[in-house]
Each structure stands twice: as C-alpha cells, then as structure tokens.
Backbone as a ProteinNet text record, in pm:
[ID]
protein_1_A
[PRIMARY]
VSKDSLVYVASNDIERNILVFKMSTDSVISTEYRMVTGADSIYAIDIDQNGRVYVTKPGTNGTDGKILVFKGISEDANWAGTHNSTPLYEIVVPNGLDLRGVTVNKEGTLIYVSDYTNKFVKCFTGSPSTGYTLYNGFSYTFTDQPMASNGIDTIFPGPIGLTYMNEKNLVMLSCAQMFRLGVAYEYSKV
[TERTIARY]
-6656.4	-6802.1	-6932.7	-6998	-7066.8	-7234.2	-7349.5	-7392.8	-7472.5	-7459.1	-7618.5	-7520.1	-7382.5	-7306.9	-7250.6	-7208.1	-7130.9	-6997.4	-6942.3	-6698.4	-6661.2	-6644.9	-6522.4	-6396.2	-6342	-6243.9	-6096.1	-6053.7	-5955.8	-5858.2	-5843.2	-5810.2	-5732.5	-5600.6	-5525.9	-5524.5	-5654.6	-5681.3	-5622.1	-5683.7	-5630.8	-5685.2	-5785.1	-5917.5	-5912.9	-5791.4	-5828.9	-5954.3	-6002.7	-6155.4	-6193	-6296.2	-6337	-6439.8	-6390.8	-6467.7	-6583.7	-6722.8	-6810.4	-6908.1	-6925.9	-6923.9	-7036.6	-7163.3	-7212.6	-7217.5	-7229.3	-7215	-7360.4	-7351.6	-7432.1	-7467.3	-7521.4	-7495	-7401.6	-7349.1	-7231.9	-7168.7	-7211	-7116.6	-7091.6	-6911.4	-6956.7	-7024.6	-7090.4	-7163.8	-7080.4	-7068.2	-7068.2	-7154.2	-7139.6	-7284.7	-7217.1	-7332.4	-7351.6	-7197.2	-7210.7	-7141.5	-6974	-6874.5	-6750	-6752.5	-6630.5	-6619.1	-6490.2	-6483	-6308	-6257	-6142.9	-6090.4	-6008.3	-5943	-5840	-5650.1	-5655.8	-5554.3	-5421.5	-5342.6	-5225.6	-5209.4	-5279.1	-5333.1	-5311.7	-5441.2	-5446	-5467.9	-5439.4	-5450.8	-5527.6	-5591.3	-5685.7	-5758.7	-5880.6	-6022.3	-6051.9	-6233.5	-6325.1	-6437.6	-6515	-6682.1	-6731.5	-6713.3	-6838.8	-6952.8	-7030.4	-7178.4	-7300.5	-7241	-7345.5	-7306.1	-7189.2	-7226.5	-7094.5	-7002.8	-6918.5	-6816.6	-6701	-6641.5	-6424.7	-6383.5	-6239.8	-6130.1	-6063.2	-5930.1	-5853.6	-5660.8	-5519.7	-5510.7	-5450.9	-5370	-5263.2	-5132.9	-5001.1	-4951	-4857	-4801.4	-4684.5	-4682.6	-4584.2	-4500	-4400.8	-4321.2	-4309.5	-4270.6	-4274.3	-4343.9	-4519.4	-4599.5	-4657.9	-4789.8	-4786.2	-4920.6	-4914.2	-5085.6	-5157.3	-5261.3	-5423.4	-5527.5	-5607.9	-5713.7	-5834.5	-5965.7	-6000.5	-6103.2	-6261	-6346.4	-6427.3	-6525	-6624.1	-6768.7	-6910	-7026.6	-7027.7	-7119.7	-7170.9	-7288.4	-7307.2	-7380.6	-7522.9	-7592.2	-7663.5	-7736.9	-7584.2	-7622	-7561.2	-7504	-7444.1	-7480.6	-7558.3	-7570.1	-7508.8	-7416.6	-7274.9	-7162	-7210.2	-7163.8	-7201.5	-7336.5	-7402.6	-7420.5	-7367.5	-7406.8	-7315.1	-7231.2	-7117.7	-6982.3	-6999.2	-6875.8	-6770	-6826.7	-6714	-6745.7	-6681.3	-6751.7	-6604	-6658.5	-6523.1	-6540.3	-6467	-6444.3	-6501.3	-6610.3	-6660.2	-6564.5	-6462.9	-6348.8	-6197.5	-6062.6	-5960.3	-5893.6	-5777.5	-5782.6	-5599.1	-5457.2	-5360.3	-5239.3	-5221.5	-5134.1	-5007.7	-4950.8	-4822.3	-4731.2	-4616	-4550	-4517.6	-4701.8	-4676.8	-4645.4	-4612.7	-4504	-4647.8	-4603.4	-4635.4	-4786.2	-4899.8	-5026.4	-5067.3	-5045.4	-5054.4	-5250	-5285.7	-5358.2	-5460.8	-5626.8	-5651.8	-5809.8	-5874.4	-5935.5	-6073.4	-6170.3	-6237.5	-6336.8	-6385.3	-6460.5	-6567.9	-6744.9	-6910.5	-6873.2	-6858.2	-6989.5	-6845.8	-6697.9	-6664	-6628.2	-6596	-6525.1	-6361.5	-6301.9	-6203.1	-6141.7	-6021.7	-5934.8	-5786.2	-5737.1	-5605.2	-5560.1	-5398.5	-5398.4	-5205.7	-5189.5	-5086.5	-4942.6	-4796.2	-4715.5	-4614.8	-4597.9	-4459.5	-4353.2	-4371.3	-4210.3	-4192.6	-4243.4	-4213.7	-4274.6	-4317.7	-4331.7	-4401.8	-4495.6	-4607.3	-4739.3	-4817.5	-4983.3	-5003	-5123.5	-5138	-5290	-5354.9	-5492.9	-5584.9	-5664	-5721.5	-5885.7	-5934.5	-6060.6	-6114	-6198.8	-6356.9	-6411.1	-6449	-6591.5	-6569.8	-6638.3	-6674.7	-6698.3	-6810.9	-6879	-6778.6	-6692.9	-6662.1	-6497.8	-6425.9	-6311.1	-6225.8	-6152.8	-6044.7	-5863.2	-5870.9	-5696.6	-5672.5	-5520.7	-5444.9	-5432.6	-5476.4	-5472.5	-5350.5	-5307.9	-5188.6	-5157.6	-5310.6	-5281.4	-5290.2	-5223.4	-5216.3	-5076.9	-4997.4	-4852.5	-4824.4	-4796.3	-4735.2	-4648	-4516.5	-4410.9	-4322.5	-4358.7	-4337.9	-4170.5	-4078	-3989.6	-3910.5	-4009.1	-3893	-3803.1	-3666.1	-3597.4	-3543	-3571.7	-3546.4	-3439.4	-3329.1	-3237.1	-3286.4	-3259.9	-3342	-3271.2	-3318.6	-3227.9	-3173.8	-3195.7	-3009.8	-2865.2	-2922.2	-2811.9	-2744.5	-2751.2	-2716.4	-2707.8	-2890.8	-2998.3	-3109.8	-3096.1	-3156.3	-3370	-3425.4	-3599.6	-3591.6	-3629.1	-3710.2	-3869.7	-3991.5	-4108.1	-4169.4	-4260.1	-4317.7	-4481.1	-4650.5	-4735	-4795.3	-4889.8	-4979.7	-5111.7	-5187.1	-5326.6	-5397.8	-5501.2	-5532.1	-5632.5	-5686.4	-5877.4	-5900.7	-6050.2	-6100.1	-6189.4	-6183.5	-6239.2	-6370.1	-6494.9	-6576	-6595.6	-6654.4	-6645.7	-6580.5	-6478.3	-6276.5	-6228.6	-6216.2	-6183.2	-6023.4	-6028.2	-5856.2	-5859	-5725	-5673.6	-5594.7	-5604.6	-5464	-5451.6	-5331.5	-5162.5	-5156.4	-5133.8	-5144.5	-4932.9	-4812	-4720.9	-4601.8	-4562.5	-4475.4	-4319.7	-4261.5	-4152.1	-4222.9	-4249.9	-4348.1	-4142.5	-4234.7	-4191.9	-4051	-4022	-3892.8	-3894.8	-3829.4	-3854.3	-3760	-3740.7	-3675.4	-3736.4	-3638.4	-3627.7	-3747.7	-3782.2	-3908.9	-4043.1	-4063.8	-4105.9	-4145.4	-4013.1	-4006.7	-4122.1	-4147.8	-4203.6	-4305.8	-4390	-4535.6	-4605.1	-4671.3	-4732.7	-4848.4	-4924.7	-4992.9	-5042.7
-6049.2	-6036.7	-6126.9	-6139.5	-6180.1	-6184.5	-6323.1	-6305.4	-6244.8	-6185.2	-5989.4	-5906	-5914.2	-5808.9	-5743.8	-5813.3	-5698.3	-5711.4	-5641.3	-5604	-5601.8	-5708.5	-5723.6	-5675.2	-5617.6	-5540.7	-5507.7	-5620.3	-5657.3	-5422.3	-5397	-5215	-5258.4	-5178.2	-5172.2	-5048.3	-4982.7	-4857.3	-4878.3	-4821	-4781.3	-4913	-4954.2	-5046.6	-5169.8	-5180.8	-5312.2	-5314.6	-5240.3	-5300.5	-5369	-5490.2	-5520	-5420.9	-5359.8	-5281	-5412.3	-5286.6	-5352.5	-5214.6	-5262.4	-5193.2	-5231.2	-5181.1	-5282.8	-5217.1	-5299.6	-5297.7	-5289.4	-5150.7	-5143.1	-5112	-5095.5	-5130.5	-5091.1	-4913.3	-4924.4	-4831	-4820.8	-4752.7	-4855.4	-4802.6	-4877.2	-4791.2	-4851.3	-4801.8	-4824.9	-4679.6	-4754.2	-4779.8	-4862.9	-4944.1	-4913.8	-4933.4	-4950.8	-5037.1	-5149.5	-5262.3	-5252.9	-5298	-5314.4	-5411.3	-5463	-5550.2	-5515.7	-5397.8	-5413.9	-5587	-5596.7	-5775.2	-5755.3	-5631.6	-5640.8	-5646.4	-5735.6	-5741.9	-5643.6	-5724.9	-5605.1	-5557.6	-5666.3	-5629.1	-5768.9	-5715.5	-5807.3	-5787.8	-5890.7	-5847	-5945.2	-6056.3	-6141.4	-6105.2	-6117	-6240.4	-6312.1	-6339.4	-6465.1	-6453.9	-6456.7	-6544.1	-6620.7	-6712.9	-6878.2	-6858.1	-6954.5	-6945.7	-6860.9	-6927.9	-6885.9	-6689.5	-6632.7	-6512.6	-6473	-6578	-6631.1	-6517.8	-6468.9	-6389	-6444.4	-6507.1	-6557.8	-6420.7	-6375.1	-6287.8	-6371.4	-6297	-6365.1	-6216.2	-6263.9	-6216.8	-6250.7	-6166.4	-6240.2	-6264.6	-6345.9	-6324.4	-6228.1	-6216.5	-6077	-6063.9	-6050	-6055	-6197.4	-6287.5	-6451.3	-6542	-6526.6	-6507.2	-6585.6	-6710.3	-6753.6	-6727.9	-6629.5	-6647.2	-6693.8	-6594.7	-6638.9	-6604.9	-6741.7	-6689.5	-6672.2	-6560.5	-6508.8	-6510.6	-6639.1	-6614.7	-6585.5	-6521.7	-6408.7	-6409.5	-6431.9	-6500.6	-6380.8	-6386.8	-6308.7	-6206	-6075.1	-5987.6	-6048.7	-6183.2	-6224.1	-6243.4	-6280.9	-6341.5	-6277.7	-6190.1	-6043.1	-5929.5	-5935.4	-5776.5	-5599	-5709.7	-5600.8	-5548.7	-5592.2	-5562.6	-5394.5	-5460.2	-5219.9	-5197.1	-5248.9	-5179.7	-5142.9	-5227.4	-5174	-5223.8	-5251	-5297.8	-5404.8	-5485.3	-5545.2	-5679.2	-5756.5	-5914.6	-5976.6	-6047.4	-6253.8	-6334.4	-6361.4	-6444.9	-6508.7	-6564.6	-6718	-6871.9	-6855.7	-6895.8	-6852.7	-6908.1	-6841.3	-6990.2	-6975	-7095	-7072.7	-7121.2	-6998	-7131.7	-7045.3	-7135.4	-7218.1	-7311.3	-7306.6	-7226.2	-7177	-7133.1	-7024.1	-6949.3	-6885	-6719.2	-6726.9	-6545.9	-6433.8	-6448.9	-6381.1	-6409.1	-6443.1	-6488.6	-6393.1	-6402.1	-6316.1	-6311.9	-6472.1	-6560.8	-6608.5	-6611.1	-6732	-6732.8	-6855.5	-6876.7	-7028.9	-7013.4	-7077	-7152.8	-7262	-7353	-7272.7	-7278.8	-7287.8	-7331.2	-7412.7	-7434.9	-7479.6	-7376.8	-7309.5	-7440.4	-7579.6	-7685	-7704.1	-7597.8	-7616.7	-7456	-7459.3	-7345.5	-7319.6	-7274.9	-7320.6	-7133.7	-7170.4	-7036.2	-7010.9	-6909.3	-6882.3	-6792.6	-6851.9	-6755.6	-6750.1	-6595.5	-6500.9	-6525.7	-6536.6	-6522.3	-6672.1	-6739	-6888.7	-6968.9	-6955.5	-6987.4	-7114.4	-7136.6	-7254.9	-7195	-7303.7	-7298.1	-7434.6	-7380.2	-7469.2	-7493.5	-7573.1	-7685.5	-7733.8	-7634.9	-7684	-7725.8	-7836.7	-7868.9	-7862.5	-7846.4	-7822.4	-7710.1	-7684.2	-7623	-7514.9	-7402	-7282.2	-7392.4	-7477.8	-7562.5	-7542.1	-7720.8	-7813.7	-7758.8	-7656.7	-7657.6	-7693.2	-7589	-7710.6	-7712.5	-7883.7	-7912.6	-7937	-7880.8	-7917.5	-7980	-8012.2	-8075.7	-8143.6	-8244.1	-8281.8	-8399.2	-8413.6	-8409	-8426	-8208.8	-8131.5	-8104.2	-8058.7	-7991.5	-7890.7	-7790.9	-7683.4	-7623.7	-7562.7	-7513.4	-7465.8	-7334.3	-7259.7	-7241.1	-7256.5	-7254.6	-7224.3	-7123.7	-7069.4	-6979.7	-6992.4	-6802.2	-6788.4	-6759.2	-6708.1	-6601.2	-6661.8	-6484.1	-6385.4	-6261.8	-6100.8	-6087.8	-6100.6	-6102.2	-6044.9	-5924.7	-5846.8	-5945.2	-6109.8	-6179.1	-6167.9	-6079.9	-6098.9	-6097.8	-6013	-6063	-6115	-6212	-6276.4	-6298	-6350	-6266.1	-6389.8	-6347.8	-6401.3	-6372.6	-6466.5	-6410.8	-6556.2	-6500.8	-6602.6	-6592	-6702.4	-6685.8	-6564.3	-6555.7	-6404.4	-6426.2	-6460.5	-6473	-6593	-6642.3	-6739.4	-6784.6	-6848.2	-6840.3	-6952.6	-7025.4	-7170.5	-7169.2	-7286.9	-7336	-7379.1	-7406.9	-7477.4	-7638.6	-7556.7	-7636.3	-7722.4	-7716.5	-7796.4	-7833.1	-7812.4	-7885.4	-7789.2	-7687	-7583.1	-7476.1	-7520.3	-7386.1	-7254.6	-7178.2	-7105.2	-6962.7	-7001.5	-6905.4	-6783.9	-6684.2	-6602.6	-6609.6	-6545.1	-6528.9	-6367.4	-6309.2	-6206.7	-6149.8	-6076.3	-6071.1	-5904.2	-5894.4	-5761.1	-5678	-5577.5	-5415.4	-5489.3	-5464.4	-5454.2	-5395.7	-5275.2	-5220.1	-5283.3	-5215.7	-5263.8	-5420	-5528.5	-5704.2	-5734.4	-5722.1	-5785.9	-5813.4	-5678.8	-5616.7	-5703.2	-5830	-5923.7	-6030.5	-6063.5	-6182	-6170.8	-6250.5	-6300.9	-6397	-6532.2	-6592.6	-6616.7	-6744.7	-6741.4	-6947.1
1184.5	1255.4	1260	1383.2	1407.9	1332.3	1334.7	1265.2	1295.2	1376.4	1441.8	1363.6	1278.5	1235.3	1356.3	1448.6	1561.5	1493.2	1522.6	1497.4	1622.8	1677.1	1821	1793.9	1889.5	1889.2	2005.1	1980.7	2088.4	2131.8	2253.6	2251.5	2338.1	2315.4	2441.6	2474.7	2516.9	2583.7	2767.3	2768.3	2969	3012.2	2951.6	3014	2943.2	2841.9	2782.7	2712.4	2669.4	2670.2	2533.6	2582.1	2406.2	2405.8	2230	2195.4	2096.9	2107.4	1982.5	1904.2	1771.2	1660.9	1560.6	1557.7	1441.2	1280.7	1180.9	1059.6	1032.1	906.7	895.5	727.2	625.9	458.9	426.3	543.7	463	579.7	682.7	762.2	938	1014.7	1101.8	1234	1305.8	1384.7	1553.2	1590	1720.3	1872.2	1868.3	2033.7	2145.3	2261.8	2382.5	2448.5	2358.1	2450.1	2436.8	2522.6	2600.5	2719.7	2658.5	2822.3	2856.7	2994.6	3032.9	3117.1	3001.3	3077.4	3174	3203.8	3339.4	3280.7	3154.4	3175.7	3131.3	3096.7	3093.5	2953.5	2816.5	2727.8	2692.7	2489.3	2480.3	2343.8	2257	2141.3	2043.4	1952	1944.5	1937.9	1893.6	1920.4	1848.4	1846.8	1791.1	1863.1	1816	1879.3	1771	1888.8	1852.6	1819.4	1765.2	1731.8	1787.2	1974.8	2041.9	2119.1	2049.1	2092.3	2206.1	2288.1	2354.3	2318.7	2384.3	2314.8	2402.6	2269.3	2322.1	2334.6	2376.4	2351.2	2435.4	2353.2	2380.7	2520.4	2642.1	2640.3	2725	2584.7	2602.2	2707.9	2741.6	2884.4	2859.7	3021.1	3108.3	3177.9	3174.1	3271.1	3358.8	3307.1	3256.6	3345.6	3332	3338.5	3240	3248	3064.5	3089.4	2931.6	2874.4	2868.8	2875	2853.6	2769.6	2726.4	2647.9	2779.2	2760.8	2799.5	2743.9	2833.7	2761.2	2873.2	2784.2	2817.4	2815.1	2838.1	2818.8	2706.3	2592.5	2472.9	2536	2419.6	2464.1	2523.1	2396.7	2521.4	2578.8	2668.9	2794.7	2922	2911.6	2998.6	2960.7	3039.5	3020.7	3075.4	3181.5	3237.4	3093	2925.3	2749.2	2782.7	2851.8	2778.8	2974.9	2999.2	3149.5	3259.1	3386.3	3408.5	3349.8	3189.5	3209.7	3169	3353.7	3419.4	3432.7	3373.1	3484.1	3440.9	3519.8	3558.1	3478.6	3348.6	3243.2	3279.8	3205.9	3200.7	3222.5	3185.9	3176.7	3156.9	3182.6	3183	3086.3	3035	2992.2	2991.1	3046.3	3066.3	2942.7	2916.4	2748.3	2821.9	2804	2902.3	2850.1	2852.4	2772.7	2705.6	2683.4	2637.4	2590.9	2581.7	2590.3	2553.4	2418.5	2298.6	2241.5	2330.8	2175.1	2154.6	1986	1885.1	1843.5	1754.9	1726.6	1815	1820.2	1882.4	1665.5	1704.1	1654.2	1645.5	1703.8	1724	1640.2	1658.9	1583.1	1661.1	1561.6	1624.2	1743.4	1782.9	1886	2019.2	2017.1	2111.5	2196.5	2109.4	2137.6	2106.4	1977	1995.5	1987.7	2075.9	2046	1998.3	1869.2	1795.7	1910.6	1937.3	1972.1	1944.2	1875.1	1846.9	1876.8	1960.1	1995.4	1880.7	1898.9	1794.6	1854.2	1996	2000.1	2052.8	2083.5	2084	1929.4	1876.6	1697.5	1686.2	1803.1	1783.5	1758.7	1741.4	1731.1	1847.4	1953.3	2017.8	2051.4	2017.8	2021.6	2245.8	2215.1	2317.6	2311.5	2391.3	2300.3	2434.2	2527.1	2585.4	2580.4	2652.9	2648.3	2824.9	2786.2	2896	3025.8	2977.1	3134.6	3154.4	3105.3	3138.9	3159.1	3125.8	3089.4	2969.4	2955.4	2832	2897.3	2797.4	2838.5	2682.5	2733.8	2579.4	2522.6	2409.4	2364.8	2249.2	2285.7	2186.7	2076.5	2033.4	1878.5	1787.8	1829.8	1734.3	1715.4	1703.8	1755.9	1612.6	1596.1	1478.4	1578.1	1468.9	1543.6	1344.6	1390.2	1254.9	1276.9	1182.9	1177.7	1050.4	965	848.6	920.6	840	867.3	812.8	595.2	531.3	484.2	421.2	369.8	372.6	373	269.6	131	29	-34.1	-85.9	29.3	62.2	75.7	66.3	136.8	229.3	292.5	456.1	557.8	534.5	663.9	624.1	808.4	779.1	846.4	770.1	827.5	969.5	1021.1	1178.1	1161.8	1067.7	1092.7	1182.6	1270.6	1358.5	1317.9	1415	1334.6	1420.1	1353.1	1426.4	1423.9	1277.3	1332.8	1275.4	1311.1	1291.8	1223.6	1125.4	1151.5	1087.6	1157.8	1157	1048.6	957.2	883.8	895	916	1032.7	934.9	812.2	694.9	642.1	657.1	612.9	621.3	817.5	927.9	920.5	846.7	850.4	938.3	980.3	1074.4	978.3	911.9	830.1	886.4	933.7	965.2	921.3	950	909.8	981	890.7	945.1	846.6	957.1	954.8	1064.5	1032.5	1124.6	1113.2	1286.6	1368.2	1423.6	1460.8	1454.6	1400.4	1270.7	1208.6	1092.8	1023.7	846.8	762.1	626	554.1	494.5	547.9	503.1	507.7	618.4	667.8	678.6	505.4	467.1	286.9	309.3	189.8	277.4	320	392.3	439.1	449.4	482.4	379.8	501.4	420.8	527.2	414.6	507.8	439.9
[MASK]
++++++++++++++++++++++++++++++++++++++++++++++++++++++++++++++++++++++++++++++++++++++++++++++++++++++++++++++++++++++++++++++++++++++++++++++++++++++++++++++++++++++++++++++++++++++++++++++

C-alpha cells in the first residue's frame, strides 16, 4: 500500500496490467488507474516513496528476466488515460529465469530481486534516471532442501517474496516450495 492508500497488483490478465485499487476505511475500491506492461507475465511488485512502480518479468524461453520501472501515477497521465507507457527503465537480471520477488528502498536506489528456480537474491544499485548496476557486494543463494516428515521426500523450496525495512536496512525473504502438493506444505520460512 502506497502512502496515498493505493494498492498495486501485478495481474496476469491478457494485457499483463498493473492494477491499482484504493483503500478506504473499510473496503478496497477500484480506480481508473492501470498500466499495460507488455510482458509475457509479471509477478512481484513494489513502489518507492516517489510513486515509481517496480514489477518483475520472469525470464521466458531462455531470455533473462527483467525488472520494469514505471513512472508513478502523479508523473504519468497514462495510468488513467491510454494505460500504456514505455517503462522508465528496464533492468536485465543476469541468469534470471523465474523472478518472483522484488523490493526497493524508499529512494528507489536499492533494488533486491529473487529468483525461485536459480535460488538467488541479487541487489542492484542506481536510479531510474542514471540506470542500475548489479551490486557485487551482496550475494545470497538459498540452499535449504529439508527432508519431509515421511522420511522419503525432499522438499525443494526457493526464494519468493521480499520486503525491505528502510529503518533497519534489512531485507526479509519468504521461501516455500511452489506448485507441489503434499509434503511441500510442511515448509515455509521467512
């Protein structure tokens, strides 16, 4: 939820829209705001303090995934007009096959992204006006593969959701196994 009580949703409808809703005191209300991403699919989403919107486009057909950065509603009338704008910036995530999480700091100068298939979290530094580069000072690979309680199956979780706590300079990561019934329900971790 943004500071103006707007809720942004990455939707895999036919146009792969970023949908925007408004929180009232007791309900969620539709708005005229939305943005067509033009991506094959989109997954995670976050907003910085300036209203810029960051959304992940998982890699497809052997191409690297991307983080798309869009101008915010106050800077781009197309959120309520044609609903179609070129992203302000696109970050190609090297070896990004299955981007599932994204989080940014308040200023939009630090971006963290998770890849479920490759089990990594990467960090990019920069800004939408100057561009972003991969920050090699941060590296995280998720390696947990616990045995299920039945003693037979291994659970293969991966990194999914991310959030950044500005006040403490902490990144929090949620991990689980996706698209598997049964023993996968035995595992989830933050």
